[in-house]
mmCIF file of N, CA and C in Angstrom:
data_model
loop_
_atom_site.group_PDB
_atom_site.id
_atom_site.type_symbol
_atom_site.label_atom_id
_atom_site.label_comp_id
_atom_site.label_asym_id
_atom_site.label_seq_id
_atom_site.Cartn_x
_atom_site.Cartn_y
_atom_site.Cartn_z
ATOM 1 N N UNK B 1 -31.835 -125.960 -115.177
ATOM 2 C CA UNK B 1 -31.097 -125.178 -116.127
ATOM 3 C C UNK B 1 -30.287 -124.136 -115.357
ATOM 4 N N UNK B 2 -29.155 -123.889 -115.533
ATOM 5 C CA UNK B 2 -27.963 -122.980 -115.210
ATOM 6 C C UNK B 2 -28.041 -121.715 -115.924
ATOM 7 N N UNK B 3 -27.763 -120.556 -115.538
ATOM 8 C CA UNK B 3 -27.112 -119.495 -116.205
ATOM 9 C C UNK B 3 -25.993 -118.941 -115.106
ATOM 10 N N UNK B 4 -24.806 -118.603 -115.978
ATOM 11 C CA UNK B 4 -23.320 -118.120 -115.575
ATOM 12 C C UNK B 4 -23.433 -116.887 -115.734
ATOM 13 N N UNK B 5 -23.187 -115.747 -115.063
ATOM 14 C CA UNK B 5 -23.017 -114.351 -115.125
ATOM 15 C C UNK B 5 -21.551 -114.346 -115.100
ATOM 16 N N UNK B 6 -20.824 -114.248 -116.128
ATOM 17 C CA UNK B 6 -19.129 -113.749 -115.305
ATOM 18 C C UNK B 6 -18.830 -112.520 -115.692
ATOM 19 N N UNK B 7 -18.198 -111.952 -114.264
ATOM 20 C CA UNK B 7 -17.732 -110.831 -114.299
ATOM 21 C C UNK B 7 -16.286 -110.685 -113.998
ATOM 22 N N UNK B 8 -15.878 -109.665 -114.519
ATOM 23 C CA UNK B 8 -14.459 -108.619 -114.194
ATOM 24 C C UNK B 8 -14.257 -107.619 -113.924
ATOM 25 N N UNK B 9 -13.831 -107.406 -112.470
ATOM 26 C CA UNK B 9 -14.047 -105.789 -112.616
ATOM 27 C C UNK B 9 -12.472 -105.301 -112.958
ATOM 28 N N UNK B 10 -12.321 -104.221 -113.742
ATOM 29 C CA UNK B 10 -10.568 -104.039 -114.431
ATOM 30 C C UNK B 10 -10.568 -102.611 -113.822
ATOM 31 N N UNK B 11 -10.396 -102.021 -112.925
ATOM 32 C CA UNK B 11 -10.293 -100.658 -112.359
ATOM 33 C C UNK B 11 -11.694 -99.756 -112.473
ATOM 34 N N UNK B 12 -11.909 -99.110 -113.123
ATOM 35 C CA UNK B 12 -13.616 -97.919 -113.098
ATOM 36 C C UNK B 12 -14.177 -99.079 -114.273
ATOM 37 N N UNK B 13 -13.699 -99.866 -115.191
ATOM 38 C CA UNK B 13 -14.736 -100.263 -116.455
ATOM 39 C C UNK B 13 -15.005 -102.096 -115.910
ATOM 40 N N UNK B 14 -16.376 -101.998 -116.213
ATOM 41 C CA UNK B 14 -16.792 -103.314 -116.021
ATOM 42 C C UNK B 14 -16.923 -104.116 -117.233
ATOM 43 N N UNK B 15 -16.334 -105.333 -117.393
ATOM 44 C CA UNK B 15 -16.553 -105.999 -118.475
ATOM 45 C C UNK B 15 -17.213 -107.309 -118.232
ATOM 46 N N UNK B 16 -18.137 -107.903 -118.871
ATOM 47 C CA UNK B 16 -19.088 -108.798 -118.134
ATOM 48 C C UNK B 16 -19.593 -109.597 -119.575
ATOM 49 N N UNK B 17 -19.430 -110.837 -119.550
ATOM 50 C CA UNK B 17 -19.533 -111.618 -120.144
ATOM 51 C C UNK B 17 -20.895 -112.983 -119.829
ATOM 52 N N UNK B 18 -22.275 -112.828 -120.800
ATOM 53 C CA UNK B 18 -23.101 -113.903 -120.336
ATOM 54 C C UNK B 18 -22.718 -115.314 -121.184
ATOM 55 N N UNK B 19 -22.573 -116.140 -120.042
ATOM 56 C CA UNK B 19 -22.785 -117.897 -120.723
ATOM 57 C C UNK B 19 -24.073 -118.247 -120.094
ATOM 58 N N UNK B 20 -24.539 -119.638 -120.771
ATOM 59 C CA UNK B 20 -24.646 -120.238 -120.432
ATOM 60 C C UNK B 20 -24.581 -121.908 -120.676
ATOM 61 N N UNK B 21 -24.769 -122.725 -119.927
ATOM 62 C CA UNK B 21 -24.858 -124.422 -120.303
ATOM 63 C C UNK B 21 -25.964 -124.859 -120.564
ATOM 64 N N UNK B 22 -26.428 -125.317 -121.583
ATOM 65 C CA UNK B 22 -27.567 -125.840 -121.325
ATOM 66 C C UNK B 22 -27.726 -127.463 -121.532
ATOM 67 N N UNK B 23 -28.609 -128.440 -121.182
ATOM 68 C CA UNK B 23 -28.711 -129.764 -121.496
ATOM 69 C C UNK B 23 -29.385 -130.200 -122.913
ATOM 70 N N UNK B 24 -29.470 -129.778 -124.062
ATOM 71 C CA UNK B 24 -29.748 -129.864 -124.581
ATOM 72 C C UNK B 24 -30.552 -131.321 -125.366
ATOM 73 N N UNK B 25 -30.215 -132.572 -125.041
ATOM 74 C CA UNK B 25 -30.721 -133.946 -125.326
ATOM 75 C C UNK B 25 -30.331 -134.880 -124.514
ATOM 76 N N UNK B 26 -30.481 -135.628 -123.864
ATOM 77 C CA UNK B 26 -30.420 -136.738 -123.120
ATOM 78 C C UNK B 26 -30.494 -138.568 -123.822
ATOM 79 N N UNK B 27 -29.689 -138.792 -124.079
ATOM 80 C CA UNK B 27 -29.916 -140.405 -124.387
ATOM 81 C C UNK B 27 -29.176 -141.667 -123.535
ATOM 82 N N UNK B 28 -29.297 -142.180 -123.721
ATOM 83 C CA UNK B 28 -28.715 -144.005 -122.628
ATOM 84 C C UNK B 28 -27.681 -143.639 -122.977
ATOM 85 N N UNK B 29 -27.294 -143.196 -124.238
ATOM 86 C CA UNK B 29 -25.662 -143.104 -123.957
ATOM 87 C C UNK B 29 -24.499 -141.470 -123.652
ATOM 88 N N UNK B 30 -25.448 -140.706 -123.909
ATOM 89 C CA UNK B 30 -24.572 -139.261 -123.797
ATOM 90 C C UNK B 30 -25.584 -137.958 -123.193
ATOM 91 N N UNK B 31 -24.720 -137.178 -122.963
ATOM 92 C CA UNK B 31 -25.704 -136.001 -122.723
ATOM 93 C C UNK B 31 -24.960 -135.183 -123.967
ATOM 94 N N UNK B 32 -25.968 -134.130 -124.646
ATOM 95 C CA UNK B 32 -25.452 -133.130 -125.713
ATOM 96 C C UNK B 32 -25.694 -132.091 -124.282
ATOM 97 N N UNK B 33 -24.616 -131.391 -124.790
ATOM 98 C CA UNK B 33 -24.353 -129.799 -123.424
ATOM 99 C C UNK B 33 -24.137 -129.196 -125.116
ATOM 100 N N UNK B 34 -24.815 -127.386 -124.994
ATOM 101 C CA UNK B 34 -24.321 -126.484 -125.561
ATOM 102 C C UNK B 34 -23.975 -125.160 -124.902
ATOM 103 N N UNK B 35 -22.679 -124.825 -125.607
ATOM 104 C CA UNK B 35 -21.900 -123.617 -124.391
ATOM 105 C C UNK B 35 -22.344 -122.137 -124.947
ATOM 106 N N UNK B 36 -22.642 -121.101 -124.672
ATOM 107 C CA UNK B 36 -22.865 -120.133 -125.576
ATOM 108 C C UNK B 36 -22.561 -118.866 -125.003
ATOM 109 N N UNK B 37 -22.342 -117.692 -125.442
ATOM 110 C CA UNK B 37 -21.664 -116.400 -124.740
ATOM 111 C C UNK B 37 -22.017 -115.648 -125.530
ATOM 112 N N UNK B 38 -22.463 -114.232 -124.680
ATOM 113 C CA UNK B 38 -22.858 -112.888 -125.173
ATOM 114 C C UNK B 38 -22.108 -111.626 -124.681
ATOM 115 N N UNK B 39 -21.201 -110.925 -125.494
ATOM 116 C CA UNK B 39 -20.450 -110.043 -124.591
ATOM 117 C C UNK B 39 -20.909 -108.379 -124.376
ATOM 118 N N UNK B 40 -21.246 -108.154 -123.060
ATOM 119 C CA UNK B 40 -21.743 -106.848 -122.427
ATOM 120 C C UNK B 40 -20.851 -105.446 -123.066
ATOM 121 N N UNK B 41 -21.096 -104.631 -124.058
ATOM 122 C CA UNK B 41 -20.613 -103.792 -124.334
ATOM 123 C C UNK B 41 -19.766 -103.206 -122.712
ATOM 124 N N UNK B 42 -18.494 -102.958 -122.805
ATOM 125 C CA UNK B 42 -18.207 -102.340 -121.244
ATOM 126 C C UNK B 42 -18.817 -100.770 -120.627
ATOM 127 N N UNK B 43 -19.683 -100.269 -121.922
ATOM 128 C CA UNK B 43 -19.266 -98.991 -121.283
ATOM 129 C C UNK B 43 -21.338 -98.916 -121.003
ATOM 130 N N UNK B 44 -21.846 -99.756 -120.773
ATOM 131 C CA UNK B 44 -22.961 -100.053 -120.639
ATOM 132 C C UNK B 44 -23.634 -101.158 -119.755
ATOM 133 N N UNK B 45 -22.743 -102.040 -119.712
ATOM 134 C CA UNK B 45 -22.822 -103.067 -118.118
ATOM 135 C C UNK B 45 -23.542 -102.117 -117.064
ATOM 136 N N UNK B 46 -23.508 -101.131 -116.087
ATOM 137 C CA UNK B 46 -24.244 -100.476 -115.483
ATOM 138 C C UNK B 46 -25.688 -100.244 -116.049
ATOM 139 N N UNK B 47 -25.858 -99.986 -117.127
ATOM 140 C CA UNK B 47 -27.204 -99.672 -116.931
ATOM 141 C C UNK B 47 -28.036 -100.943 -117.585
ATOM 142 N N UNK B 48 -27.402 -101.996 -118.427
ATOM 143 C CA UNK B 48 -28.268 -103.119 -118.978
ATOM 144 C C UNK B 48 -28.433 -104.363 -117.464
ATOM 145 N N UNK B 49 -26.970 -104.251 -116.921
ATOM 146 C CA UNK B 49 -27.340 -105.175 -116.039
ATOM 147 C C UNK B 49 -28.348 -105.927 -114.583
ATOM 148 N N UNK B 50 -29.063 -104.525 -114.458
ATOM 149 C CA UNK B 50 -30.760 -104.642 -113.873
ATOM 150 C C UNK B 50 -31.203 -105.637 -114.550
ATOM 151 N N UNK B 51 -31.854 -105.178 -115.930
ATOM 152 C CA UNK B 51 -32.414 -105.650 -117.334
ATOM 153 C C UNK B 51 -32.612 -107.134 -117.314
ATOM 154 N N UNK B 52 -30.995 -107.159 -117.130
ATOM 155 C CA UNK B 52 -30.665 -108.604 -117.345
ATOM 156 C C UNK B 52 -30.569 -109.645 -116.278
ATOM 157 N N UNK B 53 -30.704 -108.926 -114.977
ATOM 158 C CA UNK B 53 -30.762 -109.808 -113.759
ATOM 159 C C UNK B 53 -32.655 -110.346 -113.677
ATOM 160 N N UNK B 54 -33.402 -108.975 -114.279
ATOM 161 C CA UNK B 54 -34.987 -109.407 -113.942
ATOM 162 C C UNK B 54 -35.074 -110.712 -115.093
ATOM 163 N N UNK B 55 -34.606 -110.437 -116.210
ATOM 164 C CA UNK B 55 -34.824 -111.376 -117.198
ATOM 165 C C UNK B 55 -34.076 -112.627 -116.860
ATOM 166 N N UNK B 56 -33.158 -112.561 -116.127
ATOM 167 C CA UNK B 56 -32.489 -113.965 -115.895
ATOM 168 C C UNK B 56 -33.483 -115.126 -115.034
ATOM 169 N N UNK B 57 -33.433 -113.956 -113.680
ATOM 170 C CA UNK B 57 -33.749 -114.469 -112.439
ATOM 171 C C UNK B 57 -35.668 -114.995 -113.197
ATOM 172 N N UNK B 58 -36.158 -114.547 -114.096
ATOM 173 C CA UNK B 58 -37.547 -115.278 -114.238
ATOM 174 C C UNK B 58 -37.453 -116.212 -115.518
ATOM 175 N N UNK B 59 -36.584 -116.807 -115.856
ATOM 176 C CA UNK B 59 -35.935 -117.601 -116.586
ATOM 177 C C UNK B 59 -35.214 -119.251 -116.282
ATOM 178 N N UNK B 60 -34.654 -118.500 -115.154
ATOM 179 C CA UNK B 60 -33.501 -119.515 -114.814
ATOM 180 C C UNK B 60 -33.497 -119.833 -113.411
ATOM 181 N N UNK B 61 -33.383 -121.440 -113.135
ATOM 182 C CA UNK B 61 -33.402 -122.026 -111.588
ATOM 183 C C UNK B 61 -32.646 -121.512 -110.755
ATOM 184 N N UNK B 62 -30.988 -121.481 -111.218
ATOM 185 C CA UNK B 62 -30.178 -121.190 -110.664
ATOM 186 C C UNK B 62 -29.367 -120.258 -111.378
ATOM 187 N N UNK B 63 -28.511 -118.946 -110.679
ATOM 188 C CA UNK B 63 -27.667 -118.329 -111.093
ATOM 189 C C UNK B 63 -26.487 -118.086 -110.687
ATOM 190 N N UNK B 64 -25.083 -117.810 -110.734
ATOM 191 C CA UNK B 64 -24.468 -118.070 -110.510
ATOM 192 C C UNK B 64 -23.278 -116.609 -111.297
ATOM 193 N N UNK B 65 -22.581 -116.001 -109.838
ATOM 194 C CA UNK B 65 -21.589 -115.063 -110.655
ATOM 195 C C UNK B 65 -20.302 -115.387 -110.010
ATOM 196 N N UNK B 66 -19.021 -115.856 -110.922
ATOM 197 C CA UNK B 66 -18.018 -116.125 -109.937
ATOM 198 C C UNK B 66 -18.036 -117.233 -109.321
ATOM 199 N N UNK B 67 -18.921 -117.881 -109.616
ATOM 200 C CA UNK B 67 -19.007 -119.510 -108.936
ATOM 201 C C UNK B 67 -19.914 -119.595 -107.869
ATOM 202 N N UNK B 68 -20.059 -118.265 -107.463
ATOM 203 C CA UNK B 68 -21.361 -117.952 -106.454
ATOM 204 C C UNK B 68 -22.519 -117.953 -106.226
ATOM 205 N N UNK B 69 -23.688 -118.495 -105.840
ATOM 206 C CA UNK B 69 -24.843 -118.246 -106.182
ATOM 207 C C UNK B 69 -25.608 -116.330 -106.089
ATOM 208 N N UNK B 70 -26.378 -116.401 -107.237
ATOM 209 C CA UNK B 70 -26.978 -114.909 -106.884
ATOM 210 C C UNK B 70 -28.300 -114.828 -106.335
ATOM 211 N N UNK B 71 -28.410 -113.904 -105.304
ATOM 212 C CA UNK B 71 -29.516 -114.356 -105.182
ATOM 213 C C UNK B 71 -30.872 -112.927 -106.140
ATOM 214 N N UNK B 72 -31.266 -113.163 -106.606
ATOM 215 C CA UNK B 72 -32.699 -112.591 -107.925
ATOM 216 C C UNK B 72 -33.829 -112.710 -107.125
ATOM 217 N N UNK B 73 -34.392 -112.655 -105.624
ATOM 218 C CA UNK B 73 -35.656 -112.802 -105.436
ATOM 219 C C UNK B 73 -36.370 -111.272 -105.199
ATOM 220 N N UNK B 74 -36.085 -110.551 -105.101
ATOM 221 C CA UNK B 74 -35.864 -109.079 -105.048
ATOM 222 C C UNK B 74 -35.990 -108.418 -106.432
ATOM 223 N N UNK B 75 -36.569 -109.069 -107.981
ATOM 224 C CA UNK B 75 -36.912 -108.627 -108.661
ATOM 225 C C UNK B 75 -38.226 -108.218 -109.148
ATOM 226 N N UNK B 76 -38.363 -107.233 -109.949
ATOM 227 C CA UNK B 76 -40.041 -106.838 -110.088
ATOM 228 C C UNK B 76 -40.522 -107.734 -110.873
ATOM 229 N N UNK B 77 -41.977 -108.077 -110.678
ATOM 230 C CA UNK B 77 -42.550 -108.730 -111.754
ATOM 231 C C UNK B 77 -42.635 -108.459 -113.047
ATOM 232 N N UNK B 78 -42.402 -107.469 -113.696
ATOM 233 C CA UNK B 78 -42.152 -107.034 -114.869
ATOM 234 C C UNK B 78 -40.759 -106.611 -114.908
ATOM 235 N N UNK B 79 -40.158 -106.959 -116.619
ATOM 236 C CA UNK B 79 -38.942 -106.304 -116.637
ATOM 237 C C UNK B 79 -39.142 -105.249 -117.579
ATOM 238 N N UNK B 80 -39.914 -104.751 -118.095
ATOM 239 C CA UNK B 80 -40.104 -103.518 -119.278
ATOM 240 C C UNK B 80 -39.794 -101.919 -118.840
ATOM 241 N N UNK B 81 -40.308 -101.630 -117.430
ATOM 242 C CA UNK B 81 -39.748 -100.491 -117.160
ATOM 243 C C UNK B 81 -37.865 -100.582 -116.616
ATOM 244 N N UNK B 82 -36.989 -101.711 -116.467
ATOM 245 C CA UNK B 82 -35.350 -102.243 -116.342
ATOM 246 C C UNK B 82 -35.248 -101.624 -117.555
ATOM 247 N N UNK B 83 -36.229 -102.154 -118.524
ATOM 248 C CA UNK B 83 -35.806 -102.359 -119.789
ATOM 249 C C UNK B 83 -35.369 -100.796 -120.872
ATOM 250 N N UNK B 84 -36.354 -100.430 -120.088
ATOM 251 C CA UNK B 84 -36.787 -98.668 -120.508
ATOM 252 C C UNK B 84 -35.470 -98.111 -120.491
ATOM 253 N N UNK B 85 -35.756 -97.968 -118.754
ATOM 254 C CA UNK B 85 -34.426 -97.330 -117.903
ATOM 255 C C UNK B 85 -33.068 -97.585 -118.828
ATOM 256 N N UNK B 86 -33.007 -98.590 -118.806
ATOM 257 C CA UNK B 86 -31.591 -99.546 -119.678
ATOM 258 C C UNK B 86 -31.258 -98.659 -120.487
ATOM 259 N N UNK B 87 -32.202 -97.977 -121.424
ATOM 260 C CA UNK B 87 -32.180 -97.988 -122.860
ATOM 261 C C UNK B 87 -31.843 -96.185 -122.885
ATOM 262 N N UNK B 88 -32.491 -95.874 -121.774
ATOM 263 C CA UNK B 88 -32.032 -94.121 -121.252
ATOM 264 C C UNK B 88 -30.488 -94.037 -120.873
ATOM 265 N N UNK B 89 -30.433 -94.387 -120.101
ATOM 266 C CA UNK B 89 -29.056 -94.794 -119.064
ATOM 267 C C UNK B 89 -27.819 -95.209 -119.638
ATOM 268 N N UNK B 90 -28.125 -96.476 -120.528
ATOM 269 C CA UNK B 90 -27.189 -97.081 -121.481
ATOM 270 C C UNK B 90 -26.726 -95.754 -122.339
ATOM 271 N N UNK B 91 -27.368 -94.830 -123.056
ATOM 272 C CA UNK B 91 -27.776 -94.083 -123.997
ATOM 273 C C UNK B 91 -26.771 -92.570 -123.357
ATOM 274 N N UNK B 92 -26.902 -92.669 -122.383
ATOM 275 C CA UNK B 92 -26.188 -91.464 -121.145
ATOM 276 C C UNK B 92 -24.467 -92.144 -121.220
ATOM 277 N N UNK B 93 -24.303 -93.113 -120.769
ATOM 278 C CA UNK B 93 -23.243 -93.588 -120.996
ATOM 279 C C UNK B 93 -22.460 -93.602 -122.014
ATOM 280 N N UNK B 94 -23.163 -94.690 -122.834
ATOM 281 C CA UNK B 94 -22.265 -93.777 -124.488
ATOM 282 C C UNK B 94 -21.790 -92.445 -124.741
ATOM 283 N N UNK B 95 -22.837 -91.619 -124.399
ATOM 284 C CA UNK B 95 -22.724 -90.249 -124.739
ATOM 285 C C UNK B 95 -21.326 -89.617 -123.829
ATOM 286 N N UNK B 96 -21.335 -90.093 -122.454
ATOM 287 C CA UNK B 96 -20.197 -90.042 -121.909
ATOM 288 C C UNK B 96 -18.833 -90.496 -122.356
ATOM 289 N N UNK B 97 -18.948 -91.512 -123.198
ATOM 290 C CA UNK B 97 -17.871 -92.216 -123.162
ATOM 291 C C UNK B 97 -17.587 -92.351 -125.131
ATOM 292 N N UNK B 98 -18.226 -90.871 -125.667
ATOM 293 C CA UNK B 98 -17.931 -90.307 -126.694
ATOM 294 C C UNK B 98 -18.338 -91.739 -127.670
ATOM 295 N N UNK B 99 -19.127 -92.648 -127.772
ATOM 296 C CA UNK B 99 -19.666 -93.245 -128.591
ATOM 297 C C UNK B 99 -20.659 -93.078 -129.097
ATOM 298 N N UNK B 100 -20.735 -92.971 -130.269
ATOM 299 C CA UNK B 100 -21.879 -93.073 -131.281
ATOM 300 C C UNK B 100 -22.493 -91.638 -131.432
ATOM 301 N N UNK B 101 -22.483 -91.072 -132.355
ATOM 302 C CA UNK B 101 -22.686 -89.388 -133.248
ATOM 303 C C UNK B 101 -23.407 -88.693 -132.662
ATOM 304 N N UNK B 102 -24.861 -89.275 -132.163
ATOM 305 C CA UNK B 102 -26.395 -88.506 -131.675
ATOM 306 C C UNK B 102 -26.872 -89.371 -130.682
ATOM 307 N N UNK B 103 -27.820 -88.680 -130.027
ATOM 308 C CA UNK B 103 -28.700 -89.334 -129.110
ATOM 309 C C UNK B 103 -29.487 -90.707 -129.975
ATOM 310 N N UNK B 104 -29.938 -90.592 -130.795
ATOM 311 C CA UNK B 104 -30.237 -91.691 -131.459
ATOM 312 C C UNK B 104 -29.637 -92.601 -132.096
ATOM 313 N N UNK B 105 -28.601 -92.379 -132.115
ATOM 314 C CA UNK B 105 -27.565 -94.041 -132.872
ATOM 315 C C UNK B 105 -27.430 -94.327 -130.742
ATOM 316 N N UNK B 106 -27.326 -93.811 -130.400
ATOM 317 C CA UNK B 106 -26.987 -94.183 -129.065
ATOM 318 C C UNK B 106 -28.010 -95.137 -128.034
ATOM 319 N N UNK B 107 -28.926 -94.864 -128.312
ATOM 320 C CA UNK B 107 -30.660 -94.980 -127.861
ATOM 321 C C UNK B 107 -30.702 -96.551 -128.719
ATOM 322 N N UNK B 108 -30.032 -96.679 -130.641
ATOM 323 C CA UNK B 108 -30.064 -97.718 -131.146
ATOM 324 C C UNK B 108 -29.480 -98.555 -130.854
ATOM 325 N N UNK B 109 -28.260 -98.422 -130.151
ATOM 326 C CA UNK B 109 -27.017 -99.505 -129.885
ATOM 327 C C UNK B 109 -27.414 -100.134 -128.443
ATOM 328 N N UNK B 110 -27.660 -99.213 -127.987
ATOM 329 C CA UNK B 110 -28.137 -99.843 -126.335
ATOM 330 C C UNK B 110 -29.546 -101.013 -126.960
ATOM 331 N N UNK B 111 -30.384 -100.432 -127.913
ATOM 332 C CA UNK B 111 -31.125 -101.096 -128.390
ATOM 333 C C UNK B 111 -31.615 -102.648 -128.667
ATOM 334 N N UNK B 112 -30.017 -102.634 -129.746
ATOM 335 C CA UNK B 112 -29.691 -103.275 -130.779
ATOM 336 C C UNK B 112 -28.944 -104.370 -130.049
ATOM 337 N N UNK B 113 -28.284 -104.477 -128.479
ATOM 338 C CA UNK B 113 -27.710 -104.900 -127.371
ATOM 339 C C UNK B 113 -28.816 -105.514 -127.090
ATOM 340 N N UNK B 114 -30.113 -104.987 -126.092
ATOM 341 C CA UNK B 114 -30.878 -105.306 -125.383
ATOM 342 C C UNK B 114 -31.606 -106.451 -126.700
ATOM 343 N N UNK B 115 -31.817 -106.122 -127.745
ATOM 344 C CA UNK B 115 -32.742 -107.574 -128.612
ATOM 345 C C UNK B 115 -31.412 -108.815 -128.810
ATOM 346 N N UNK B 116 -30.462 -108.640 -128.569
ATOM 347 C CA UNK B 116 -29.649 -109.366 -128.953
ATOM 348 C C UNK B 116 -29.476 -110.390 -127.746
ATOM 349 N N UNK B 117 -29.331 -110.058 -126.628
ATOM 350 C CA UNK B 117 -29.474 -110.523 -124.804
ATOM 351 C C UNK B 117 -31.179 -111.290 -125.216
ATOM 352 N N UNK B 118 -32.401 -110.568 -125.827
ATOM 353 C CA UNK B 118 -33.414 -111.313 -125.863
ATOM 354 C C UNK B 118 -33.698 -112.741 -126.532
ATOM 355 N N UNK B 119 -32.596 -112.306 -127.681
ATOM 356 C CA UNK B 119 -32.349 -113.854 -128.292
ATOM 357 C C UNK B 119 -31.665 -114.645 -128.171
ATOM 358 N N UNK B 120 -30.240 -114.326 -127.106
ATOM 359 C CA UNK B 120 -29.477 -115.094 -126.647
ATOM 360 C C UNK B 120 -30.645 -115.747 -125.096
ATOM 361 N N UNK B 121 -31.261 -115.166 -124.711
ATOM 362 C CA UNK B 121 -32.116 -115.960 -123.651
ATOM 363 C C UNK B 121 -33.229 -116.801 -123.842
ATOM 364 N N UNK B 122 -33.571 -116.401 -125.510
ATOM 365 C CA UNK B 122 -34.680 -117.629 -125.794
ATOM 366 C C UNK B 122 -33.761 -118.995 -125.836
ATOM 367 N N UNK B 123 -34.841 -120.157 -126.155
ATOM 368 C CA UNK B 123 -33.569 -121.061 -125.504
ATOM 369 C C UNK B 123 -33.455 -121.841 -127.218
ATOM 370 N N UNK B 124 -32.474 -122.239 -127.020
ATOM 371 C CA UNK B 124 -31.398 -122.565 -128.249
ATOM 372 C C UNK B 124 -31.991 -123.852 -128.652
ATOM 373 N N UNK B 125 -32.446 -124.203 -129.953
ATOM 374 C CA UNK B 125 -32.276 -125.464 -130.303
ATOM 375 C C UNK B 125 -31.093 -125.862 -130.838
ATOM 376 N N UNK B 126 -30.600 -126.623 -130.763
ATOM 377 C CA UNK B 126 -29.141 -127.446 -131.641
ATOM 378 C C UNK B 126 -29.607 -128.449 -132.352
ATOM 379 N N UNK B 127 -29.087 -128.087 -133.673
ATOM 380 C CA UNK B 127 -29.148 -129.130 -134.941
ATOM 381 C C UNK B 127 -29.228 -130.485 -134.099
ATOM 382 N N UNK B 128 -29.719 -130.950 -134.731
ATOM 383 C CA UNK B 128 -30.025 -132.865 -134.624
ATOM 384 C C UNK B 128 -28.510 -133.278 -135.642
ATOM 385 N N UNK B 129 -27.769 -134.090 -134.918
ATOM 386 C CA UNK B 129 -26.396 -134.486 -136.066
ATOM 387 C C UNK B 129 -27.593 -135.653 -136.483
ATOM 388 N N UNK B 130 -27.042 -136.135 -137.738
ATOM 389 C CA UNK B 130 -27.169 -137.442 -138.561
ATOM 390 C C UNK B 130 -26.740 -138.728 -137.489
ATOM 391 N N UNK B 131 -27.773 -139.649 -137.811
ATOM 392 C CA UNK B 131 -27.351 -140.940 -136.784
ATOM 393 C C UNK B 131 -25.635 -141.661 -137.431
ATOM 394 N N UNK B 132 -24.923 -142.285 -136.619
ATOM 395 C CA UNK B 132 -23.833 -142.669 -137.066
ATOM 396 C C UNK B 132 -24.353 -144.202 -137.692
ATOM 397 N N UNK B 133 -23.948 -144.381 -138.459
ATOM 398 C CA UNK B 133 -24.473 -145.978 -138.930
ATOM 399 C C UNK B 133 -23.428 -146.461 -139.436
ATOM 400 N N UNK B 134 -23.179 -148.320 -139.166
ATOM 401 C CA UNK B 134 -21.939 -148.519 -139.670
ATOM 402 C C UNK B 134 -21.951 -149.398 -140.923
ATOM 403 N N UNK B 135 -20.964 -149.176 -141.434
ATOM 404 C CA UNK B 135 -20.974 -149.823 -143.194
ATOM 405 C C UNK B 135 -20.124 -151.296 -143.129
ATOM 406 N N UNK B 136 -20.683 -151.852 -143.941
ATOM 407 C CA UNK B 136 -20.273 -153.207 -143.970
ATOM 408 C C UNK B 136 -18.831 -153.174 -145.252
#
């Protein structure tokens, strides 16, 4: 299994976009591939993207940013204190970058980000299509 990290860096703001491919069914005659993408708020990429390298790298065989391999062996066995940090940090940023009213809508959005990355990494089932059958 693959995961794609792509990045852009556009002057001081990082914008960073997760895919990935997955193989989803195998038969004698086709492979089903599903494509899927999650987009990194920009003004928070710095502090989720730890987060998301521990959660990748214990997930996924191979990773890949830019066509490059990454290398993830250098991560902690737990990702909950990334996760913490993330959620402080992320939360600092906003506040910098004049988003969201209070410390707590701020604390929620970094939040509300980080469960959203958790369900884009569980892994996807895809509908079963209907068999094609032919009519006489």
């Amino acid at each position: 299994m693959m995961f794609l990290l792509l990045m852009s860096v556009l002057g001081m703001a990082q914008a960073a976009t997760v895919s990935t491919v997955e193989e989803i069914e195998e038969t004698e005659s086709s492979i089903v591939t599903v494509s899927r993408s999650l987009d990194v708020p920009d003004e928070i990429v710095p502090a989720v993207m730890p987060y998301m390298m521990c959660v990748t790298a214990k997930q996924y065989d191979t990773v890949q940013s830019d066509g490059e391999p990454v290398d993830l062996t250098d991560q902690p066995e737990n990702c909950d204190q990334l996760r913490t940090d993330a959620v402080e940090y992320g939360a600092d940023l906003y506040r910098k970058h004049g988003v969201g009213d209070n410390e707590e809508n701020r604390r929620n959005r970094v939040l509300a980000f980080l469960d959203e990355f958790d369900d884009f990494q569980a892994p996807y089932i895809a509908p079963m299509a209907e068999p094609v059958t032919e009519q006489d």
